[in-house]
Coordinates of C-alpha atoms in Angstrom, one line a residue:
M296 CA 77.9 105.7 16.7
T297 CA 78.5 102.4 18.5
K298 CA 76.4 99.3 17.9
F299 CA 74.7 99.7 21.3
V300 CA 73.6 103.2 20.6
K301 CA 72.5 102.4 17.0
Y302 CA 70.5 99.4 18.1
Y303 CA 68.9 101.2 21.0
F304 CA 67.7 103.9 18.7
I305 CA 66.3 101.2 16.4
F306 CA 64.6 99.7 19.5
G307 CA 63.2 103.0 20.5
A308 CA 61.9 103.6 17.0
F309 CA 60.2 100.1 17.1
L310 CA 58.5 101.0 20.4
L311 CA 57.1 104.2 18.9
S312 CA 56.2 102.6 15.5
F313 CA 52.8 101.4 16.9
P314 CA 51.7 104.9 17.9
F315 CA 53.1 106.1 14.6
L316 CA 51.0 103.7 12.6
L317 CA 47.9 104.5 14.8
S318 CA 48.4 108.2 14.0
Q319 CA 48.1 107.4 10.3
N320 CA 44.7 105.8 11.0
L321 CA 43.0 108.4 13.2
P322 CA 39.8 109.2 11.4
F323 CA 38.9 112.7 12.6
A324 CA 40.3 115.9 14.0
Y325 CA 40.0 116.7 17.7
W326 CA 39.0 120.0 19.4
D327 CA 41.7 122.6 18.6
W328 CA 42.3 121.1 15.2
L329 CA 39.2 122.8 13.8
M330 CA 39.0 125.8 16.1
V331 CA 42.5 127.3 15.6
P332 CA 41.5 129.4 12.6
Y333 CA 39.1 131.3 14.9
Y334 CA 41.4 132.2 17.8
Q335 CA 44.6 132.5 15.8
L336 CA 44.0 133.1 12.1
Q337 CA 41.1 135.6 12.1
G338 CA 38.6 132.9 11.1
D339 CA 40.2 132.1 7.7
A340 CA 42.9 129.5 7.5
V341 CA 42.3 128.1 4.0
T342 CA 42.5 131.2 1.7
P343 CA 46.1 131.7 0.4
S344 CA 45.6 135.5 0.0
K345 CA 44.9 135.8 3.7
V346 CA 48.3 134.5 4.8
P347 CA 50.1 137.8 4.9
Q348 CA 47.2 139.4 6.8
N349 CA 47.2 136.6 9.3
L350 CA 50.9 136.8 9.8
F351 CA 50.8 140.6 10.3
F352 CA 47.9 140.2 12.8
S353 CA 49.8 137.5 14.7
L354 CA 53.1 139.5 14.7
F355 CA 51.7 142.9 15.7
L356 CA 48.0 142.9 16.7
D357 CA 47.0 139.6 18.4
E358 CA 46.0 140.5 22.0
V359 CA 45.6 136.9 23.1
Q360 CA 48.8 135.2 22.1
F361 CA 52.2 135.9 20.5
R362 CA 53.3 133.0 18.3
P363 CA 53.6 134.4 14.7
L364 CA 55.8 131.6 13.3
A365 CA 53.6 128.9 14.7
A366 CA 50.5 130.6 13.4
F367 CA 52.2 131.0 9.9
L368 CA 53.2 127.3 9.7
T369 CA 49.7 126.2 10.9
N370 CA 48.2 128.5 8.3
L371 CA 50.3 126.8 5.5
Q372 CA 49.3 123.4 6.8
Y373 CA 45.6 124.2 6.6
I374 CA 46.1 125.5 3.0
I375 CA 48.3 122.7 1.7
L376 CA 47.2 119.7 3.7
K377 CA 43.6 120.7 4.5
G378 CA 41.9 117.9 6.4
E379 CA 44.4 115.2 5.6
F380 CA 45.5 114.9 9.3
W381 CA 47.6 111.8 8.7
A382 CA 49.9 114.2 6.8
W383 CA 49.8 116.7 9.7
Y384 CA 51.0 113.8 11.9
L385 CA 53.8 112.9 9.5
I386 CA 55.1 116.5 9.9
R387 CA 54.8 116.3 13.7
W388 CA 56.6 113.0 13.8
A389 CA 59.4 114.5 11.6
I390 CA 59.7 117.4 14.1
F391 CA 59.9 115.0 17.0
G392 CA 62.5 112.8 15.3
L393 CA 64.7 115.8 14.2
T394 CA 64.6 117.2 17.8
I395 CA 65.8 113.9 19.2
Y396 CA 68.6 113.8 16.7
L397 CA 69.6 117.4 17.6
I398 CA 69.6 116.6 21.3
Y399 CA 72.0 113.7 20.6
K400 CA 74.2 115.8 18.4
I401 CA 74.3 118.8 20.8
I402 CA 75.6 116.6 23.6
I403 CA 78.1 114.8 21.3
E404 CA 79.4 118.2 20.0
I405 CA 79.9 119.6 23.5
T406 CA 80.9 116.6 25.7
K407 CA 82.2 114.1 23.1
S408 CA 80.4 111.5 25.1
E409 CA 78.2 109.1 23.1
K410 CA 76.8 107.5 26.2
A411 CA 75.7 110.8 27.6
A412 CA 74.2 111.8 24.3
L413 CA 72.2 108.5 24.2
L414 CA 70.9 109.1 27.8
S415 CA 69.8 112.6 26.9
A416 CA 68.1 111.6 23.7
V417 CA 66.3 108.6 25.2
F418 CA 64.9 110.7 28.0
F419 CA 63.3 113.0 25.5
M420 CA 62.3 110.3 23.0
L421 CA 60.4 108.1 25.5
H422 CA 59.1 110.8 27.8
P423 CA 55.2 110.6 28.1
M424 CA 54.7 114.4 27.4
P425 CA 52.3 114.5 24.4
L426 CA 54.4 116.4 21.9
V427 CA 53.1 114.4 18.8
K428 CA 49.6 113.5 19.9
D429 CA 48.3 117.0 20.1
V430 CA 49.1 117.8 16.5
L431 CA 48.4 121.5 16.8
S432 CA 50.1 122.1 20.1
Q433 CA 52.7 124.7 19.0
D434 CA 55.4 124.0 21.7
A435 CA 56.9 121.6 19.2
Y436 CA 58.2 124.5 17.2
V437 CA 59.9 126.0 20.2
V438 CA 61.9 122.9 21.0
L439 CA 62.8 122.3 17.4
F440 CA 64.1 125.8 16.6
A441 CA 65.7 126.2 20.1
S442 CA 67.6 122.9 19.4
L443 CA 68.6 124.0 15.9
T444 CA 69.8 127.4 17.3
I445 CA 72.1 125.8 19.9
F446 CA 73.3 123.0 17.5
Y447 CA 74.3 125.6 14.9
L448 CA 76.0 127.7 17.6
V449 CA 78.1 125.0 19.1
S450 CA 79.0 123.4 15.8
S451 CA 80.1 126.7 14.3
T452 CA 82.0 128.4 17.1
G453 CA 85.3 127.5 18.7
E454 CA 86.1 126.7 22.3
N455 CA 84.0 129.7 23.5
K456 CA 80.7 128.4 22.4
F457 CA 78.8 131.7 22.9
N458 CA 81.3 134.0 21.2
I459 CA 79.7 135.1 17.9
D460 CA 82.5 137.6 17.0
N461 CA 84.2 134.9 14.9
F462 CA 81.1 134.3 12.8
N463 CA 81.4 135.4 9.2
K464 CA 78.4 137.2 7.6
V465 CA 76.7 134.0 6.4
Q466 CA 77.1 132.2 9.8
Y467 CA 75.9 135.3 11.7
S468 CA 72.9 135.7 9.5
I469 CA 71.9 132.0 9.8
F470 CA 72.3 132.1 13.6
L471 CA 70.3 135.4 13.9
F472 CA 67.6 133.9 11.7
L473 CA 67.3 130.7 13.9
F474 CA 67.2 133.0 17.0
A475 CA 64.3 134.9 15.4
L476 CA 62.5 131.7 14.5
T477 CA 62.7 130.5 18.1
S478 CA 61.6 133.8 19.5
F479 CA 58.5 134.0 17.3
S480 CA 57.5 130.3 17.8
K481 CA 55.5 130.8 21.0
E482 CA 55.5 132.9 24.2
I483 CA 57.4 130.2 26.2
A484 CA 60.4 130.6 23.8
L485 CA 61.3 133.7 25.9
A486 CA 62.4 131.4 28.6
F487 CA 65.2 130.2 26.2
T488 CA 66.0 133.4 24.3
L489 CA 66.4 135.5 27.5
P490 CA 69.3 133.5 29.1
L491 CA 70.8 132.8 25.6
T492 CA 71.0 136.5 24.9
A493 CA 72.6 137.1 28.4
L494 CA 75.2 134.5 27.6
I495 CA 76.0 136.0 24.3
L496 CA 76.4 139.5 25.8
F497 CA 78.5 138.1 28.7
N498 CA 80.9 136.1 26.4
N499 CA 81.4 139.1 24.1
R500 CA 81.9 141.7 26.9
K501 CA 85.7 141.9 26.4
N502 CA 85.3 142.7 22.7
F503 CA 83.3 145.9 23.3
S504 CA 83.4 147.9 20.1
F505 CA 81.1 149.3 17.4
I506 CA 81.2 146.0 15.5
S507 CA 80.4 144.1 18.7
I508 CA 77.4 146.4 19.4
A509 CA 76.2 146.1 15.8
K510 CA 76.3 142.3 16.1
T511 CA 74.5 142.0 19.4
S512 CA 71.9 144.8 18.7
P513 CA 69.6 142.6 16.5
F514 CA 69.4 140.0 19.2
L515 CA 68.4 142.6 21.8
T516 CA 65.9 144.1 19.3
I517 CA 64.2 140.8 18.7
L518 CA 64.2 140.0 22.4
G519 CA 62.8 143.4 23.4
F520 CA 60.1 143.2 20.7
S521 CA 59.1 139.7 22.0
I522 CA 58.9 140.9 25.6
F523 CA 56.9 144.0 24.6
R524 CA 54.4 141.8 22.6
I525 CA 54.2 139.1 25.3
L526 CA 53.5 141.6 28.0
G527 CA 50.6 143.0 25.9
V528 CA 48.7 139.7 25.4
N529 CA 46.1 138.3 27.8
H530 CA 45.5 134.6 27.3
P531 CA 42.2 133.3 28.7
T532 CA 44.0 130.4 30.5
S533 CA 46.2 132.8 32.5
R534 CA 46.4 132.1 36.2
L535 CA 46.2 135.8 36.9
N536 CA 42.7 136.2 38.4
E537 CA 40.3 139.1 37.6
S538 CA 41.8 141.4 40.2
N539 CA 45.2 140.9 38.4
T540 CA 46.8 139.3 41.4
L541 CA 48.3 135.8 41.6
D542 CA 46.3 132.9 42.8
F543 CA 48.9 131.2 45.0
N544 CA 46.9 128.1 45.6
A545 CA 46.6 127.5 41.9
I546 CA 50.3 128.2 41.4
R547 CA 51.3 125.7 44.1
W548 CA 49.0 123.0 42.6
G549 CA 50.4 123.8 39.1
I550 CA 54.0 123.3 40.3
N551 CA 53.2 120.0 41.9
R552 CA 51.4 118.9 38.7
I553 CA 54.3 119.9 36.5
F554 CA 56.8 118.0 38.4
D555 CA 54.6 114.9 38.7
I556 CA 54.7 114.7 34.9
L557 CA 58.2 116.0 34.3
F558 CA 59.7 113.2 36.3
P559 CA 57.8 110.0 35.1
N560 CA 56.4 108.0 37.9
S561 CA 57.9 104.7 39.0
P562 CA 57.6 102.3 42.0
F563 CA 59.4 103.7 45.0
F564 CA 60.4 106.7 42.8
I565 CA 63.3 104.7 41.4
L566 CA 63.4 106.6 38.1
S567 CA 63.2 110.0 39.8
A568 CA 66.0 109.0 42.2
I569 CA 68.2 108.0 39.3
I570 CA 67.6 111.2 37.4
L571 CA 68.1 113.4 40.4
A572 CA 71.3 111.5 41.3
I573 CA 72.7 112.1 37.8
L574 CA 71.8 115.8 37.9
V575 CA 73.1 116.4 41.5
F576 CA 76.4 114.5 41.3
G577 CA 77.0 115.4 37.7
L578 CA 76.5 119.1 38.5
I579 CA 78.8 118.9 41.5
L580 CA 81.6 117.4 39.3
C581 CA 81.0 120.0 36.6
I582 CA 81.3 122.8 39.1
I583 CA 84.5 121.3 40.6
R584 CA 86.0 120.9 37.2
G585 CA 84.5 124.0 35.6
K586 CA 82.8 122.0 32.8
Y587 CA 79.6 122.9 30.9
L588 CA 78.7 125.6 33.4
A589 CA 77.4 128.0 30.7
F590 CA 75.0 125.2 29.4
F591 CA 73.9 124.5 33.0
F592 CA 73.1 128.1 33.3
L593 CA 71.3 128.3 29.9
Y594 CA 69.1 125.2 30.4
G595 CA 68.7 125.6 34.1
I596 CA 67.3 129.1 33.7
T597 CA 65.2 128.0 30.8
L598 CA 63.8 125.1 32.8
C599 CA 62.8 127.4 35.7
L600 CA 61.4 130.2 33.5
S601 CA 59.4 127.8 31.3
V602 CA 57.9 126.0 34.3
A603 CA 57.0 129.4 35.7
I604 CA 55.3 130.4 32.4
I605 CA 53.3 127.2 32.3
V606 CA 52.2 127.4 35.9
L607 CA 51.0 131.0 35.3
T608 CA 48.9 129.9 32.3
Y609 CA 47.7 126.3 32.8
P610 CA 49.9 123.3 33.7
C611 CA 48.8 121.1 30.8
P612 CA 51.2 118.2 29.9
K613 CA 51.0 119.3 26.2
Y614 CA 52.9 122.5 27.2
L615 CA 55.8 120.6 28.6
P616 CA 58.2 120.0 25.6
T617 CA 60.4 123.0 26.6
P618 CA 61.0 121.8 30.2
V619 CA 61.5 118.2 29.0
L620 CA 64.0 119.4 26.4
C621 CA 65.9 121.3 29.2
L622 CA 65.9 118.4 31.5
S623 CA 67.1 116.0 28.8
L624 CA 70.1 118.2 28.0
L625 CA 70.9 118.8 31.6
I626 CA 70.9 115.0 32.1
G627 CA 73.3 114.8 29.1
F628 CA 75.8 117.3 30.5
A629 CA 75.7 115.9 34.0
S630 CA 76.0 112.3 32.9
A631 CA 78.9 113.1 30.6
E632 CA 81.1 114.1 33.5
L633 CA 79.9 111.2 35.6
F634 CA 80.9 108.8 32.8
K635 CA 84.4 110.3 32.5
Q636 CA 85.0 110.0 36.3
F637 CA 83.3 106.7 37.0
Y638 CA 83.5 104.7 33.7
K639 CA 82.5 101.2 35.0
S640 CA 79.7 102.5 37.2
S641 CA 78.5 104.6 34.3
I642 CA 78.0 101.4 32.1
I643 CA 75.8 99.9 34.8
L644 CA 73.9 103.2 35.1
I645 CA 73.2 103.6 31.4
V646 CA 72.1 100.0 30.9
L647 CA 69.8 100.3 33.9
F648 CA 68.3 103.5 32.8
C649 CA 67.8 102.4 29.2
L650 CA 66.0 99.2 30.4
I651 CA 63.7 100.6 33.1
Y652 CA 62.9 103.9 31.6
P653 CA 60.7 102.6 28.7
A654 CA 59.2 100.0 31.2
F655 CA 57.8 102.9 33.3
T656 CA 56.9 105.3 30.5
L657 CA 55.6 103.1 27.6
P658 CA 52.3 102.1 29.2
N659 CA 51.5 105.8 29.7
I660 CA 52.4 106.7 26.1
Y661 CA 50.4 103.9 24.7
S662 CA 47.4 104.5 26.9
Q663 CA 47.3 108.2 25.7
W664 CA 47.4 107.1 22.1
F665 CA 44.7 104.5 22.7
A666 CA 42.6 107.2 24.3
M667 CA 43.0 109.3 21.2
Q668 CA 41.9 106.2 19.2
Q669 CA 38.8 105.7 21.3
S670 CA 37.8 109.4 21.3
L671 CA 38.4 110.1 17.6
Y672 CA 36.9 106.9 16.3
E673 CA 33.8 107.6 18.3
M674 CA 33.6 111.2 17.1
S675 CA 33.9 109.9 13.5
D676 CA 31.1 107.3 14.2
I677 CA 28.9 110.1 15.6
I678 CA 29.5 112.3 12.6
Q679 CA 28.5 109.5 10.2
F680 CA 25.4 108.9 12.2
M681 CA 24.4 112.6 12.2
Y682 CA 25.2 112.9 8.5
Q683 CA 22.9 110.0 7.7
K684 CA 20.0 111.4 9.8
N685 CA 20.5 114.8 8.3
T686 CA 19.9 113.3 4.8
E687 CA 16.7 111.9 6.2
G688 CA 15.5 115.4 7.2
Y689 CA 16.7 115.7 10.8
A690 CA 18.3 118.8 12.1
L691 CA 21.5 118.5 14.2
A692 CA 21.8 119.9 17.7
L693 CA 23.8 120.3 20.9
T694 CA 22.7 121.7 24.3
G695 CA 25.6 124.2 24.5
L696 CA 25.7 123.8 28.3
T697 CA 29.3 124.3 29.6
K698 CA 31.2 124.3 32.9
G699 CA 31.1 120.6 33.3
E700 CA 27.3 120.3 32.7
D701 CA 27.5 118.6 29.3
I702 CA 29.9 117.8 26.5
P703 CA 32.9 120.2 26.8
W704 CA 32.8 123.4 24.8
E705 CA 35.8 122.4 22.7
K706 CA 34.3 119.1 21.6
G707 CA 30.9 120.6 21.0
A708 CA 32.3 123.5 19.0
T709 CA 34.3 121.0 16.9
F710 CA 31.1 119.2 15.9
S711 CA 29.3 122.4 15.2
E712 CA 32.3 123.8 13.2
F713 CA 32.6 120.6 11.2
F714 CA 29.0 120.6 10.0
K715 CA 28.8 124.3 9.5
N716 CA 32.1 125.0 7.7
A717 CA 35.0 122.6 8.0
S718 CA 33.3 119.7 6.2
N719 CA 33.1 121.9 3.1
H720 CA 36.5 123.6 3.0
L721 CA 38.4 120.5 4.2
Y722 CA 36.5 117.7 2.5
K723 CA 34.2 119.4 0.0
H724 CA 31.0 118.1 1.7
K725 CA 27.9 120.2 1.9
N726 CA 27.7 122.6 4.8
T727 CA 24.9 121.7 7.3
E728 CA 22.8 123.9 9.7
F729 CA 23.7 123.1 13.3
F730 CA 21.7 124.2 16.3
V731 CA 23.2 125.0 19.8
F732 CA 20.3 125.3 22.3
S733 CA 22.0 128.0 24.3
Q734 CA 22.6 130.1 21.3
D735 CA 20.0 129.2 18.6
G736 CA 17.2 127.6 20.7
I737 CA 15.5 124.3 19.8
P738 CA 15.2 123.4 16.1
P739 CA 11.7 123.7 14.7
R740 CA 11.7 120.3 13.1
P741 CA 12.8 116.8 14.2
F742 CA 16.4 116.8 15.2
V743 CA 19.3 114.6 16.4
L744 CA 20.6 115.8 19.9
L745 CA 24.1 114.9 20.8
T746 CA 24.6 115.1 24.6
G747 CA 26.1 113.4 27.6
F748 CA 22.9 113.4 29.6
L749 CA 21.2 110.0 30.2
P750 CA 17.5 109.5 29.6
D751 CA 16.6 109.6 33.3
E752 CA 18.5 112.9 33.7
I753 CA 16.5 114.5 30.9
G754 CA 13.3 113.0 32.3
K755 CA 14.1 114.8 35.6
G756 CA 14.4 118.2 33.9
K757 CA 18.1 118.5 33.1
L758 CA 17.1 120.5 30.0
A759 CA 14.2 122.4 31.6
E760 CA 15.9 125.8 30.9
F761 CA 15.2 125.1 27.2
G762 CA 11.6 124.1 27.8
I763 CA 12.3 120.4 27.8
D764 CA 11.2 119.1 31.2
S765 CA 10.5 115.4 30.3
L766 CA 11.2 112.7 27.7
A767 CA 8.1 113.7 25.7
G768 CA 9.1 113.9 22.0
F769 CA 12.3 111.7 22.6
T770 CA 11.6 108.8 20.3
S771 CA 14.9 107.0 20.3
A772 CA 18.3 107.0 22.0
Y773 CA 21.6 105.6 20.6
E774 CA 25.1 105.1 21.8
F775 CA 28.1 103.5 20.0
E776 CA 29.7 100.5 21.7
R777 CA 33.3 100.9 22.6
N778 CA 34.9 97.8 21.2
H779 CA 36.6 96.5 18.1
F780 CA 39.7 98.7 18.5
G781 CA 42.0 96.0 17.1
F782 CA 45.6 95.2 17.6
F783 CA 46.7 98.4 19.3
A784 CA 44.1 98.0 22.0
K785 CA 45.5 94.5 22.8
V786 CA 49.0 95.8 23.1
T787 CA 47.9 98.7 25.3
E788 CA 46.0 96.3 27.5
S789 CA 49.0 94.2 28.0
L790 CA 51.1 97.2 28.9
K791 CA 48.5 98.5 31.4
K792 CA 48.4 95.0 33.0
F793 CA 52.2 95.1 33.3
E794 CA 52.0 98.5 34.8
Q795 CA 49.5 97.3 37.4
F796 CA 51.7 94.2 38.1
I797 CA 54.8 96.4 38.9
G798 CA 52.7 98.7 41.0
N799 CA 53.3 101.8 38.9
T800 CA 50.7 104.6 39.1
H801 CA 50.8 108.0 37.4
P802 CA 48.5 110.9 36.8
P803 CA 47.0 111.0 33.4
T804 CA 49.3 112.9 31.0
I805 CA 46.5 114.6 29.2
D806 CA 44.3 116.3 31.8
C807 CA 43.4 119.8 30.5
A808 CA 41.1 118.4 27.8
S809 CA 39.7 115.1 26.8
P810 CA 40.7 112.3 26.5
M811 CA 42.0 111.3 29.9
P812 CA 43.8 108.0 29.3
S813 CA 44.5 106.7 32.7
T814 CA 40.7 106.5 33.5
F815 CA 40.3 103.7 31.0
G816 CA 41.6 101.1 33.4
N817 CA 43.4 97.8 32.7
D818 CA 40.6 96.3 30.7
I819 CA 41.0 99.4 28.4
V820 CA 37.4 100.0 27.3
N821 CA 35.4 102.3 29.5
P822 CA 31.7 102.1 28.4
D823 CA 30.1 103.2 31.7
F824 CA 28.9 106.7 32.3
S825 CA 29.5 108.6 35.6
E826 CA 29.8 112.2 36.6
G827 CA 33.6 111.7 37.0
N828 CA 34.2 110.8 33.4
R829 CA 31.6 112.9 31.6
L830 CA 34.3 115.3 30.3
T831 CA 36.9 112.7 29.6
S832 CA 35.3 109.6 28.2
G833 CA 31.5 110.1 27.7
S834 CA 28.9 109.0 27.4
H835 CA 28.0 110.5 24.1
L836 CA 24.3 109.8 23.5
L837 CA 22.3 110.5 20.3
Y838 CA 18.6 111.2 20.7
L839 CA 16.0 111.5 17.9
V840 CA 13.7 114.2 19.0
D841 CA 10.4 115.5 17.5
P842 CA 9.4 118.9 18.9
A843 CA 5.8 118.4 17.6
K844 CA 5.4 115.7 20.3
F845 CA 6.6 117.8 23.3
D846 CA 3.0 118.2 24.5
L847 CA 2.2 114.5 24.3
P848 CA 2.4 112.3 27.4
A849 CA 6.0 111.5 28.3
S850 CA 7.5 108.0 28.6
S851 CA 8.9 107.2 32.0
E852 CA 12.0 105.7 30.5
L853 CA 13.8 105.4 27.2
E854 CA 15.9 102.4 26.3
I855 CA 19.4 103.1 24.8
T856 CA 20.1 101.2 21.6
L857 CA 23.8 100.2 21.3
L858 CA 25.2 100.7 17.8
I859 CA 28.1 98.7 16.3
P860 CA 31.0 101.1 15.6
N861 CA 32.2 101.4 12.0
R862 CA 35.0 99.0 11.6
K863 CA 37.7 99.5 9.0
F864 CA 38.2 95.8 8.4
G865 CA 41.9 94.8 8.1
A866 CA 43.2 98.3 9.1
F867 CA 45.9 98.6 11.8
G868 CA 43.8 101.0 14.0
R869 CA 40.4 99.2 13.8

């Protein structure tokens, strides 16, 4: 490893050290973090004796998703780590770092070009897709085990990288095991295992014998079983509509959305132009010289299939690690040939890319992490407030209104699950009764209501379907101020101002669930409420309500009291 490569990786690690430190200070778990046991682990993620049952269910019976390995690893994390989510993040950062290393080593092993390997690894390392932030997004396992599979293959075979006939029993067993781990990580892994199996069969076609059939049969069996199970699941986010036909408008929007994120935005599309130039001219040279064509096939097909799978489900940025991995490796193979043919020009290209790439992606990365800080700190503050009021005799409640009317279902369900169950089995707190208007009705005693509705909205009958048509009985209203976020907020603010200065705009990289970082603006904090940001940034209001006073004359208005957020004095995060 040359000094430039080593120092650049150190530089990249320094850039990501601030999000890393922040991840170790996030005080609460976001939506899926508490709801995964219900839609993946049959409602019990903390009982060790249930692990075999959960694994069997995920492998053979789950009709919503097929990701038995991811479910198994998530189950173990719940049992071992419980609610210590800083440790969950440590594991996710380790997966991220190992994947970057494997990308670098794969390109080195195949092309012998250190510069190409650096370019490939840097593209993945500083891409704004949220692989680490969404700590329970299970696409990370796909890219990790897919990378391990290819690295083991190319470092264990000879010149014909896809010929497994020369494997001894141990090598064959390890490779088959890694193939199985990849296949069972998540549905999108099929986009990788399908072309990989095709390449293995194609490269072993001349050695047709009983031994050859015996060696390839397990791969075909695993692949066939995966296809059978995937075809049998019906995920609620599928883009297939109720008539079981494709919604082409949604698909077209999804493709545009994916490529908006896959190629990070830059002024005048400078970055996209560089990436496309590397891919196009590098591919032409590789075709002329017959270099790396099998790998272009593998990762090109995987890229297309994975994008198709994402578009047919929901084009969330958190589902993009597999396409980003493919694009990273394709950049590596294409640039390797460019560097061999145009050495001097390649030096200029690699320096230019390594300088401008973080300049265009880092503000996006930091703003996403800052949005997590804002959202999770506020959720923690809200929980502490509700706990305190519960000790004073108040019940706890949400409206339960969905479809954009109030707090999103995932966030509301997280609050409800925390007080009803998770606070006990994760942190040994006492379980607390929690009311959801749409399911349980209005509590019979004074309660705290968490909602996004402003006082004047409630006064105009926003909750009339529950028998609340005025502010009668609403004694107080509270909201936590959004400030005191500390050092990380200042760094992010500077990066956002730099981004504004260079004229770079981009769609928010987390858009299928809160938070939506790019709505926070250059002054970072976003305390104002509007219909446009109800689902993404609040407001989150806390009302003290006494049902015994519903029949009394209603106040025409209710002043909101701003609360000072709980500051961890001296902490990195806040």
